[in-house]
């Protein structure tokens, strides 16, 4: 049973609440941000756009590091804004880690949503003791990528998913409970074990995904995680999608390689969860959760109080099935 320190759960949204769109990393065309704003508006929410999202620095970033940090601080410290959507990852979030005081996340808890390079900010927020959402960003929201977009909207309004995932040949059976953390492996391994780290009392359920890396790089990054903090705290693992991978080692899959490296850990492992660059099924980071894995299927549930309701999400066919009231 999870025994760690209490985590702050940001308030759920209600109709008319403001949602900020900010760009902490790479620049994106304003058209994508405007289209995402229109989708957010269709949810009954009021989108507001960060002042520097149309800035371009060194032909890559959405403004200087100070400008990007200023936008994120504006969205955090304006208490009329109830959630923050990051427009894109890419690279650049690491520039903000020393520019955003950890106390800002704690004093103004609100849902921040992103993935990829935004993993670094999500980890900092989880370190601050606040829940956040590893999920779709402006491009995916603008194109109404389903079911990720609908599930994210539901989470914001307090409807919590209970995921059911098809079996995988490399699944390892078992039950685990802990705080869900992780994300893009390259980004996560760069900050885990630094001065930004989870409290030692936390049991962890770790999830990772990666895109456009080689097998030997993934192997190295995974072992960095094992060296950077006490891996005995990891009670379960979720492997997401590994896209556009260069196979420079003789393994049939990323899962085959990583499972082989976990022979000394008797923990459940769920393979094939659709979280990553090509499939942004949202996960609530920093939240206590339960993972149950068999060879036939796996389930992931969030042990959070105060939601409006919970419902099953069958990943196999993407049906959103209302299940029960809290």
GROMACS .gro file of C-alpha atoms in nm:
model
  326
    1UNK     CA    1   0.000   0.000   0.000
    2UNK     CA    2   0.127   0.348  -0.082
    3UNK     CA    3   0.266   0.514   0.232
    4UNK     CA    4   0.425   0.833   0.097
    5UNK     CA    5   0.361   1.195   0.176
    6UNK     CA    6   0.031   1.347   0.067
    7UNK     CA    7   0.032   1.489  -0.286
    8UNK     CA    8  -0.158   1.804  -0.383
    9UNK     CA    9  -0.439   1.743  -0.629
   10UNK     CA   10  -0.519   2.054  -0.836
   11UNK     CA   11  -0.886   2.154  -0.839
   12UNK     CA   12  -1.098   2.014  -1.119
   13UNK     CA   13  -1.232   2.261  -1.373
   14UNK     CA   14  -1.582   2.391  -1.426
   15UNK     CA   15  -1.745   2.555  -1.726
   16UNK     CA   16  -1.605   2.897  -1.805
   17UNK     CA   17  -1.268   2.843  -1.638
   18UNK     CA   18  -0.957   2.982  -1.806
   19UNK     CA   19  -0.697   2.751  -1.963
   20UNK     CA   20  -0.359   2.895  -2.065
   21UNK     CA   21  -0.165   2.786  -2.373
   22UNK     CA   22   0.210   2.836  -2.328
   23UNK     CA   23   0.525   2.726  -2.514
   24UNK     CA   24   0.803   2.626  -2.271
   25UNK     CA   25   1.021   2.467  -2.539
   26UNK     CA   26   1.010   2.472  -2.921
   27UNK     CA   27   0.812   2.725  -3.119
   28UNK     CA   28   0.492   2.619  -3.296
   29UNK     CA   29   0.294   2.805  -3.564
   30UNK     CA   30   0.025   3.028  -3.421
   31UNK     CA   31  -0.232   2.846  -3.633
   32UNK     CA   32  -0.185   2.531  -3.422
   33UNK     CA   33  -0.226   2.729  -3.100
   34UNK     CA   34  -0.538   2.904  -3.231
   35UNK     CA   35  -0.689   2.571  -3.341
   36UNK     CA   36  -0.613   2.418  -3.001
   37UNK     CA   37  -0.776   2.723  -2.840
   38UNK     CA   38  -1.089   2.663  -3.046
   39UNK     CA   39  -1.105   2.302  -2.928
   40UNK     CA   40  -1.060   2.410  -2.566
   41UNK     CA   41  -1.337   2.664  -2.617
   42UNK     CA   42  -1.563   2.383  -2.742
   43UNK     CA   43  -1.509   2.215  -2.404
   44UNK     CA   44  -1.685   2.510  -2.241
   45UNK     CA   45  -1.358   2.662  -2.121
   46UNK     CA   46  -1.195   2.998  -2.188
   47UNK     CA   47  -0.852   2.972  -2.360
   48UNK     CA   48  -0.589   3.241  -2.303
   49UNK     CA   49  -0.257   3.249  -2.489
   50UNK     CA   50   0.083   3.324  -2.337
   51UNK     CA   51   0.230   3.662  -2.442
   52UNK     CA   52   0.549   3.515  -2.592
   53UNK     CA   53   0.413   3.211  -2.779
   54UNK     CA   54   0.473   3.382  -3.113
   55UNK     CA   55   0.833   3.476  -3.027
   56UNK     CA   56   1.110   3.288  -3.206
   57UNK     CA   57   1.460   3.254  -3.065
   58UNK     CA   58   1.758   3.107  -3.254
   59UNK     CA   59   1.513   2.968  -3.508
   60UNK     CA   60   1.397   2.701  -3.263
   61UNK     CA   61   1.262   2.813  -2.926
   62UNK     CA   62   0.937   2.996  -2.850
   63UNK     CA   63   1.130   3.295  -2.720
   64UNK     CA   64   1.431   3.325  -2.493
   65UNK     CA   65   1.452   3.112  -2.180
   66UNK     CA   66   1.349   3.414  -1.972
   67UNK     CA   67   1.047   3.481  -2.197
   68UNK     CA   68   0.935   3.118  -2.187
   69UNK     CA   69   0.976   3.111  -1.809
   70UNK     CA   70   0.782   3.437  -1.780
   71UNK     CA   71   0.489   3.286  -1.970
   72UNK     CA   72   0.482   2.978  -1.749
   73UNK     CA   73   0.507   3.188  -1.432
   74UNK     CA   74   0.226   3.412  -1.559
   75UNK     CA   75   0.005   3.108  -1.614
   76UNK     CA   76   0.096   2.961  -1.275
   77UNK     CA   77   0.058   3.274  -1.067
   78UNK     CA   78  -0.261   3.408  -1.226
   79UNK     CA   79  -0.519   3.242  -1.003
   80UNK     CA   80  -0.795   3.300  -1.257
   81UNK     CA   81  -0.617   3.042  -1.480
   82UNK     CA   82  -0.709   2.689  -1.376
   83UNK     CA   83  -0.505   2.471  -1.615
   84UNK     CA   84  -0.203   2.502  -1.847
   85UNK     CA   85  -0.157   2.331  -2.183
   86UNK     CA   86   0.193   2.323  -2.330
   87UNK     CA   87   0.198   2.374  -2.707
   88UNK     CA   88   0.495   2.153  -2.794
   89UNK     CA   89   0.799   1.971  -2.656
   90UNK     CA   90   1.107   1.926  -2.871
   91UNK     CA   91   1.376   2.079  -2.651
   92UNK     CA   92   1.413   2.370  -2.411
   93UNK     CA   93   1.219   2.278  -2.096
   94UNK     CA   94   1.543   2.220  -1.909
   95UNK     CA   95   1.615   2.595  -1.937
   96UNK     CA   96   1.314   2.664  -1.716
   97UNK     CA   97   1.396   2.433  -1.425
   98UNK     CA   98   1.611   2.690  -1.243
   99UNK     CA   99   1.386   2.979  -1.344
  100UNK     CA  100   1.059   2.849  -1.195
  101UNK     CA  101   1.062   2.832  -0.813
  102UNK     CA  102   0.932   2.499  -0.686
  103UNK     CA  103   0.713   2.700  -0.448
  104UNK     CA  104   0.519   2.839  -0.746
  105UNK     CA  105   0.387   2.492  -0.828
  106UNK     CA  106   0.294   2.435  -0.463
  107UNK     CA  107   0.133   2.774  -0.401
  108UNK     CA  108  -0.068   2.773  -0.725
  109UNK     CA  109  -0.158   2.408  -0.791
  110UNK     CA  110  -0.322   2.365  -1.129
  111UNK     CA  111  -0.322   2.099  -1.398
  112UNK     CA  112  -0.028   2.129  -1.639
  113UNK     CA  113  -0.045   1.912  -1.952
  114UNK     CA  114   0.232   1.804  -2.188
  115UNK     CA  115   0.467   1.524  -2.291
  116UNK     CA  116   0.801   1.464  -2.463
  117UNK     CA  117   1.048   1.732  -2.355
  118UNK     CA  118   0.781   1.868  -2.117
  119UNK     CA  119   0.857   1.554  -1.911
  120UNK     CA  120   1.118   1.765  -1.729
  121UNK     CA  121   0.857   2.014  -1.610
  122UNK     CA  122   0.617   1.734  -1.514
  123UNK     CA  123   0.889   1.574  -1.303
  124UNK     CA  124   0.961   1.907  -1.131
  125UNK     CA  125   0.591   1.946  -1.056
  126UNK     CA  126   0.570   1.592  -0.915
  127UNK     CA  127   0.881   1.672  -0.708
  128UNK     CA  128   0.691   1.975  -0.575
  129UNK     CA  129   0.417   1.736  -0.464
  130UNK     CA  130   0.155   1.839  -0.720
  131UNK     CA  131  -0.028   1.619  -0.970
  132UNK     CA  132  -0.004   1.694  -1.342
  133UNK     CA  133  -0.101   1.531  -1.672
  134UNK     CA  134   0.129   1.360  -1.920
  135UNK     CA  135  -0.095   1.409  -2.222
  136UNK     CA  136  -0.171   1.576  -2.555
  137UNK     CA  137  -0.041   1.920  -2.646
  138UNK     CA  138  -0.154   2.188  -2.892
  139UNK     CA  139  -0.099   1.986  -3.209
  140UNK     CA  140  -0.291   1.684  -3.081
  141UNK     CA  141  -0.568   1.896  -2.927
  142UNK     CA  142  -0.596   2.105  -3.244
  143UNK     CA  143  -0.652   1.791  -3.450
  144UNK     CA  144  -0.884   1.635  -3.189
  145UNK     CA  145  -0.666   1.326  -3.155
  146UNK     CA  146  -0.892   1.064  -3.002
  147UNK     CA  147  -0.937   0.916  -2.754
  148UNK     CA  148  -0.653   1.111  -2.590
  149UNK     CA  149  -0.824   1.449  -2.623
  150UNK     CA  150  -1.156   1.337  -2.476
  151UNK     CA  151  -0.992   1.156  -2.186
  152UNK     CA  152  -0.782   1.463  -2.107
  153UNK     CA  153  -1.091   1.683  -2.109
  154UNK     CA  154  -1.265   1.435  -1.880
  155UNK     CA  155  -0.976   1.435  -1.632
  156UNK     CA  156  -0.985   1.815  -1.615
  157UNK     CA  157  -1.354   1.796  -1.520
  158UNK     CA  158  -1.298   1.519  -1.262
  159UNK     CA  159  -1.392   1.210  -1.465
  160UNK     CA  160  -1.106   0.966  -1.401
  161UNK     CA  161  -1.012   0.683  -1.639
  162UNK     CA  162  -0.948   0.326  -1.534
  163UNK     CA  163  -0.740   0.186  -1.817
  164UNK     CA  164  -0.768  -0.168  -1.948
  165UNK     CA  165  -0.479  -0.265  -2.176
  166UNK     CA  166  -0.453  -0.579  -2.394
  167UNK     CA  167  -0.201  -0.845  -2.301
  168UNK     CA  168   0.153  -0.841  -2.435
  169UNK     CA  169   0.396  -1.128  -2.480
  170UNK     CA  170   0.653  -0.952  -2.259
  171UNK     CA  171   0.416  -0.863  -1.977
  172UNK     CA  172   0.523  -0.971  -1.629
  173UNK     CA  173   0.236  -1.046  -1.394
  174UNK     CA  174   0.179  -0.888  -1.057
  175UNK     CA  175   0.020  -0.610  -0.854
  176UNK     CA  176   0.183  -0.278  -0.761
  177UNK     CA  177   0.087   0.050  -0.598
  178UNK     CA  178   0.281   0.374  -0.596
  179UNK     CA  179   0.317   0.725  -0.732
  180UNK     CA  180   0.311   0.736  -1.113
  181UNK     CA  181   0.612   0.916  -1.262
  182UNK     CA  182   0.808   0.907  -1.586
  183UNK     CA  183   0.764   1.009  -1.946
  184UNK     CA  184   1.010   1.050  -2.229
  185UNK     CA  185   1.318   0.846  -2.136
  186UNK     CA  186   1.576   1.093  -2.270
  187UNK     CA  187   1.417   1.382  -2.081
  188UNK     CA  188   1.340   1.191  -1.762
  189UNK     CA  189   1.684   1.036  -1.724
  190UNK     CA  190   1.842   1.381  -1.759
  191UNK     CA  191   1.675   1.514  -1.442
  192UNK     CA  192   1.603   1.208  -1.225
  193UNK     CA  193   1.857   1.186  -0.946
  194UNK     CA  194   1.953   1.555  -0.965
  195UNK     CA  195   1.857   1.811  -0.700
  196UNK     CA  196   1.503   1.767  -0.839
  197UNK     CA  197   1.407   1.430  -0.699
  198UNK     CA  198   1.110   1.257  -0.543
  199UNK     CA  199   1.090   1.218  -0.167
  200UNK     CA  200   1.254   0.898  -0.050
  201UNK     CA  201   0.928   0.774   0.103
  202UNK     CA  202   0.758   0.740  -0.233
  203UNK     CA  203   0.705   0.400  -0.389
  204UNK     CA  204   0.711   0.447  -0.765
  205UNK     CA  205   0.532   0.312  -1.069
  206UNK     CA  206   0.757   0.417  -1.355
  207UNK     CA  207   0.644   0.468  -1.714
  208UNK     CA  208   0.873   0.543  -2.007
  209UNK     CA  209   0.845   0.603  -2.380
  210UNK     CA  210   1.090   0.710  -2.649
  211UNK     CA  211   1.111   0.822  -3.011
  212UNK     CA  212   1.394   0.837  -3.266
  213UNK     CA  213   1.663   0.680  -3.048
  214UNK     CA  214   1.880   0.374  -3.102
  215UNK     CA  215   1.856   0.058  -2.895
  216UNK     CA  216   2.196   0.118  -2.739
  217UNK     CA  217   2.092   0.472  -2.642
  218UNK     CA  218   1.773   0.343  -2.482
  219UNK     CA  219   1.975   0.081  -2.299
  220UNK     CA  220   2.217   0.346  -2.169
  221UNK     CA  221   1.939   0.585  -2.063
  222UNK     CA  222   1.751   0.309  -1.882
  223UNK     CA  223   2.062   0.212  -1.691
  224UNK     CA  224   2.116   0.576  -1.600
  225UNK     CA  225   1.781   0.563  -1.422
  226UNK     CA  226   1.888   0.254  -1.232
  227UNK     CA  227   2.202   0.434  -1.116
  228UNK     CA  228   2.045   0.770  -1.037
  229UNK     CA  229   1.804   0.668  -0.765
  230UNK     CA  230   1.714   0.369  -0.555
  231UNK     CA  231   1.547   0.140  -0.807
  232UNK     CA  232   1.418  -0.072  -0.520
  233UNK     CA  233   1.149   0.196  -0.488
  234UNK     CA  234   1.015   0.106  -0.835
  235UNK     CA  235   0.726  -0.131  -0.768
  236UNK     CA  236   0.597  -0.159  -1.127
  237UNK     CA  237   0.689  -0.047  -1.478
  238UNK     CA  238   0.483   0.062  -1.779
  239UNK     CA  239   0.653   0.058  -2.118
  240UNK     CA  240   0.483   0.293  -2.361
  241UNK     CA  241   0.545   0.333  -2.733
  242UNK     CA  242   0.893   0.328  -2.885
  243UNK     CA  243   0.868   0.497  -3.223
  244UNK     CA  244   1.116   0.527  -3.512
  245UNK     CA  245   1.381   0.330  -3.320
  246UNK     CA  246   1.717   0.243  -3.476
  247UNK     CA  247   1.786  -0.128  -3.422
  248UNK     CA  248   2.163  -0.130  -3.376
  249UNK     CA  249   2.156  -0.425  -3.134
  250UNK     CA  250   2.024  -0.773  -3.205
  251UNK     CA  251   1.696  -0.758  -3.018
  252UNK     CA  252   1.354  -0.810  -3.169
  253UNK     CA  253   1.204  -0.515  -2.979
  254UNK     CA  254   1.278  -0.254  -2.715
  255UNK     CA  255   1.060  -0.450  -2.472
  256UNK     CA  256   1.264  -0.765  -2.525
  257UNK     CA  257   1.585  -0.579  -2.441
  258UNK     CA  258   1.453  -0.400  -2.134
  259UNK     CA  259   1.273  -0.702  -1.991
  260UNK     CA  260   1.598  -0.896  -2.014
  261UNK     CA  261   1.762  -0.625  -1.803
  262UNK     CA  262   1.496  -0.656  -1.531
  263UNK     CA  263   1.564  -1.019  -1.443
  264UNK     CA  264   1.678  -0.919  -1.092
  265UNK     CA  265   1.352  -0.733  -1.012
  266UNK     CA  266   1.037  -0.925  -0.924
  267UNK     CA  267   0.792  -0.652  -1.024
  268UNK     CA  268   0.495  -0.634  -1.266
  269UNK     CA  269   0.569  -0.493  -1.610
  270UNK     CA  270   0.304  -0.370  -1.854
  271UNK     CA  271   0.416  -0.348  -2.216
  272UNK     CA  272   0.247  -0.174  -2.506
  273UNK     CA  273   0.065   0.103  -2.321
  274UNK     CA  274  -0.022   0.368  -2.583
  275UNK     CA  275   0.162   0.660  -2.426
  276UNK     CA  276   0.423   0.838  -2.634
  277UNK     CA  277   0.476   1.070  -2.928
  278UNK     CA  278   0.229   0.890  -3.156
  279UNK     CA  279  -0.035   0.813  -2.895
  280UNK     CA  280  -0.091   1.051  -2.608
  281UNK     CA  281  -0.328   0.861  -2.383
  282UNK     CA  282  -0.313   1.084  -2.072
  283UNK     CA  283  -0.160   0.967  -1.745
  284UNK     CA  284  -0.188   1.154  -1.415
  285UNK     CA  285   0.168   1.202  -1.292
  286UNK     CA  286   0.232   1.234  -0.923
  287UNK     CA  287  -0.092   1.048  -0.850
  288UNK     CA  288  -0.113   0.733  -0.640
  289UNK     CA  289  -0.219   0.449  -0.866
  290UNK     CA  290  -0.261   0.073  -0.886
  291UNK     CA  291  -0.116  -0.147  -1.161
  292UNK     CA  292  -0.235  -0.505  -1.216
  293UNK     CA  293  -0.071  -0.709  -1.491
  294UNK     CA  294  -0.131  -1.057  -1.631
  295UNK     CA  295  -0.027  -1.213  -1.960
  296UNK     CA  296  -0.382  -1.149  -2.088
  297UNK     CA  297  -0.433  -0.787  -1.985
  298UNK     CA  298  -0.329  -0.504  -1.755
  299UNK     CA  299  -0.525  -0.241  -1.565
  300UNK     CA  300  -0.417   0.097  -1.434
  301UNK     CA  301  -0.633   0.283  -1.183
  302UNK     CA  302  -0.579   0.619  -1.014
  303UNK     CA  303  -0.641   0.616  -0.640
  304UNK     CA  304  -0.764   0.974  -0.618
  305UNK     CA  305  -1.053   1.106  -0.412
  306UNK     CA  306  -1.288   1.382  -0.509
  307UNK     CA  307  -1.357   1.303  -0.873
  308UNK     CA  308  -1.703   1.332  -1.021
  309UNK     CA  309  -1.697   0.973  -1.145
  310UNK     CA  310  -1.470   0.706  -1.288
  311UNK     CA  311  -1.510   0.499  -1.600
  312UNK     CA  312  -1.338   0.218  -1.788
  313UNK     CA  313  -1.128   0.299  -2.092
  314UNK     CA  314  -1.077  -0.009  -2.307
  315UNK     CA  315  -0.755   0.065  -2.495
  316UNK     CA  316  -0.816  -0.215  -2.744
  317UNK     CA  317  -1.112  -0.041  -2.905
  318UNK     CA  318  -1.090   0.307  -2.747
  319UNK     CA  319  -1.443   0.286  -2.611
  320UNK     CA  320  -1.516   0.518  -2.321
  321UNK     CA  321  -1.743   0.312  -2.097
  322UNK     CA  322  -1.905   0.479  -1.798
  323UNK     CA  323  -1.866   0.244  -1.507
  324UNK     CA  324  -1.944   0.373  -1.159
  325UNK     CA  325  -1.984   0.671  -0.932
  326UNK     CA  326  -1.733   0.743  -0.656
   0.00000   0.00000   0.00000
